[in-house]
Tab-separated table of C-alpha atoms and ligand atoms in Angstrom:
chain	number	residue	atom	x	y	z
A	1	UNK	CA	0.000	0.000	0.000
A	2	UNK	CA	1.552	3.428	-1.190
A	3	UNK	CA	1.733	6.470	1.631
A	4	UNK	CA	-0.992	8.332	-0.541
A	5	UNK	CA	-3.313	5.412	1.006
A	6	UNK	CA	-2.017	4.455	4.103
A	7	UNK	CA	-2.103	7.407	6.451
A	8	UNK	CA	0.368	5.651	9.048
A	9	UNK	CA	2.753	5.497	6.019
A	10	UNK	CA	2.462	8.784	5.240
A	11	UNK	CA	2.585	9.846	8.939
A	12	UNK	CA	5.576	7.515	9.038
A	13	UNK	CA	7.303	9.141	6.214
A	14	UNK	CA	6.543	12.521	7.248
A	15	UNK	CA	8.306	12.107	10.490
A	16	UNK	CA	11.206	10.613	8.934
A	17	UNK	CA	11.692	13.643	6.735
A	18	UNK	CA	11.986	15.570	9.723
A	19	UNK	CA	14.339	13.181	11.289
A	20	UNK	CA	16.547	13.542	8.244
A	21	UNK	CA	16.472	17.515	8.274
A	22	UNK	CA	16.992	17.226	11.880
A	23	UNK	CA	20.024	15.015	11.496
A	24	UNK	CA	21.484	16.810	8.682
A	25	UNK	CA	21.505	19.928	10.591
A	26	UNK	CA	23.269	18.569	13.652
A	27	UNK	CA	25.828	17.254	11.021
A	28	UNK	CA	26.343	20.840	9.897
A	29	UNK	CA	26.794	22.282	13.373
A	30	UNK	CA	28.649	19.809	14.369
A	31	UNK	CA	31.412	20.126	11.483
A	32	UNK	CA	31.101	23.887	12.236
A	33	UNK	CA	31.570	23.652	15.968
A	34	UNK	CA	34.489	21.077	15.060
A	35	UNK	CA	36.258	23.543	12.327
A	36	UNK	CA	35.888	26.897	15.545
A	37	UNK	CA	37.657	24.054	18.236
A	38	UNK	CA	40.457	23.308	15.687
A	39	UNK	CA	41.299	26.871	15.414
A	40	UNK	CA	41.164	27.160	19.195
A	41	UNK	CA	43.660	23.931	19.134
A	42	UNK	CA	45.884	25.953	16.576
A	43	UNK	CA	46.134	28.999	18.891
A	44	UNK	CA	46.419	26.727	22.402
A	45	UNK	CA	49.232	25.387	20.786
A	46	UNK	CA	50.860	28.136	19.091
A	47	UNK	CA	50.789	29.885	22.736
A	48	UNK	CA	51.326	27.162	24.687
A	49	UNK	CA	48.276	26.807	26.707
A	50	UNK	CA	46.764	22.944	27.858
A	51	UNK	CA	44.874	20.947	25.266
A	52	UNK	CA	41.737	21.052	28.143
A	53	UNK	CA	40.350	23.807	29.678
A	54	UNK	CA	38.567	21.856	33.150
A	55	UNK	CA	36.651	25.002	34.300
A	56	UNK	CA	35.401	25.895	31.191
A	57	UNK	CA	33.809	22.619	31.111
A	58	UNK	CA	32.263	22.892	34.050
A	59	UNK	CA	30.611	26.126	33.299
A	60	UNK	CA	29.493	24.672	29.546
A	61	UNK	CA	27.688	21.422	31.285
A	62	UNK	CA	26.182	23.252	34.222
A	63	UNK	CA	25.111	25.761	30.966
A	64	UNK	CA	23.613	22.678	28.619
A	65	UNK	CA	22.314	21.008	31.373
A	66	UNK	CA	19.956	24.159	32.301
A	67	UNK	CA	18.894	24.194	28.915
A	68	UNK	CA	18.199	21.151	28.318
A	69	UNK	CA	16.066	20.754	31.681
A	70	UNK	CA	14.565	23.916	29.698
A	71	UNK	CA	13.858	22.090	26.374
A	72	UNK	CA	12.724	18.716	28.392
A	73	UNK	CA	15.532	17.116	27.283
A	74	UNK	CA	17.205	14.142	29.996
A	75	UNK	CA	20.387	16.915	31.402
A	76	UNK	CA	21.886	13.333	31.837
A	77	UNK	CA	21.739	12.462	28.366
A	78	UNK	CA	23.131	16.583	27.305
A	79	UNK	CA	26.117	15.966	29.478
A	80	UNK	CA	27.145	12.524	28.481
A	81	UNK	CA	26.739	14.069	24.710
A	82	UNK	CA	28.977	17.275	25.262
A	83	UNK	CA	31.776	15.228	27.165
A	84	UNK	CA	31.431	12.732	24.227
A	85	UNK	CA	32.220	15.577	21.929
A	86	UNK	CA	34.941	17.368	24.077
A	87	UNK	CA	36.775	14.395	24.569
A	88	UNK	CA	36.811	14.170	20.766
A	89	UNK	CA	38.095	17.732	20.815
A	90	UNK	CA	40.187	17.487	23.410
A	91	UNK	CA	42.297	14.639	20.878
A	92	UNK	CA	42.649	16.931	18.252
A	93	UNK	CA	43.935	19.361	20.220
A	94	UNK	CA	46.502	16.793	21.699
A	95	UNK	CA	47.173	16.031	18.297
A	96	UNK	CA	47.643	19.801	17.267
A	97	UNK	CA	50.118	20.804	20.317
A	98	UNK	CA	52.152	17.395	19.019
A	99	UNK	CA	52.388	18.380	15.115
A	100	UNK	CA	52.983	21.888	16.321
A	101	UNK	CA	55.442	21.640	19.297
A	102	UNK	CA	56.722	18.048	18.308
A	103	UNK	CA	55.232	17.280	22.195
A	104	UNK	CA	52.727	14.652	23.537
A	105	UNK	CA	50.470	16.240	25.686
A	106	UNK	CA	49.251	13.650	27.797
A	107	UNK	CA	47.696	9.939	27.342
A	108	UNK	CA	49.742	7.525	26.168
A	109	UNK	CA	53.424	7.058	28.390
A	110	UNK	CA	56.525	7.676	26.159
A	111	UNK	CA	59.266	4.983	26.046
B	1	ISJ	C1	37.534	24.298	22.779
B	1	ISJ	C2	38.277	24.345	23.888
B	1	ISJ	O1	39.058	23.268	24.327
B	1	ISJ	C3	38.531	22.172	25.071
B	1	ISJ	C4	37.263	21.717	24.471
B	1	ISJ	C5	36.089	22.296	24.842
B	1	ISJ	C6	34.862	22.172	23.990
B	1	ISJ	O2	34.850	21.311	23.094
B	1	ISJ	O3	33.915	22.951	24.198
B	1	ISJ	C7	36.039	23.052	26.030
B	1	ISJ	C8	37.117	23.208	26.836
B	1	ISJ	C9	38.430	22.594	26.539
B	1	ISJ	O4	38.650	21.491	27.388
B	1	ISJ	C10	38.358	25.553	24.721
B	1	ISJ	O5	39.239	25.634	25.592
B	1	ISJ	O6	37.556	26.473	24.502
């Protein structure tokens, strides 16, 4: 039966466009939020600062989990998400400081 003539089909459907919109846009974000951390990697290490910034992560979760407690989202699930993401971050910018200052930062033990 086509969605024309099966209304949970086209309900179906309909949602899953959404879903798709929705999911491309986080991809966009997320590649935009990923190109403004590189840069920050590129000037941490040009200057010399730590790959992670602790206190500033505090004050983003306590942030995202306000608004997602707003937005009736689980604050759980918002802060297991960003520290997913900034731990991701945080390896670039390991990375970065390496390329840049020939350095490991941290994680693995040097022989
Ligand atoms: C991007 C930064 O570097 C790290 C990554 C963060 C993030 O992804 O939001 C936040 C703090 C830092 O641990 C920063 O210091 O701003």
């Amino acid at each position: 039966m086509g969605a024309e003539t099966d209304p949970v089909k086209a309900q179906l459907l309909e949602l899953r466009a959404s879903i798709d919109n929705i999911d491309a846009a986080l991809v966009h974000m997320l590649a935009e939020r990923f190109r403004c951390t590189k840069a920050v990697g590129q000037l941490k290490a040009v200057h010399n600062l730590p790959p992670a910034d602790p206190e500033r992560e505090r004050q983003q979760i306590a942030r995202l989990r306000r608004l997602a407690k707003d937005a009736q989202l689980d604050p759980d699930f918002a802060e297991k998400f960003l520290n997913f993401i900034i731990h991701e971050v945080i390896r670039h910018h390991e990375a970065i400081a390496e390329k840049h200052n020939g350095v490991p930062t941290g994680g693995e033990a040097q022989a």
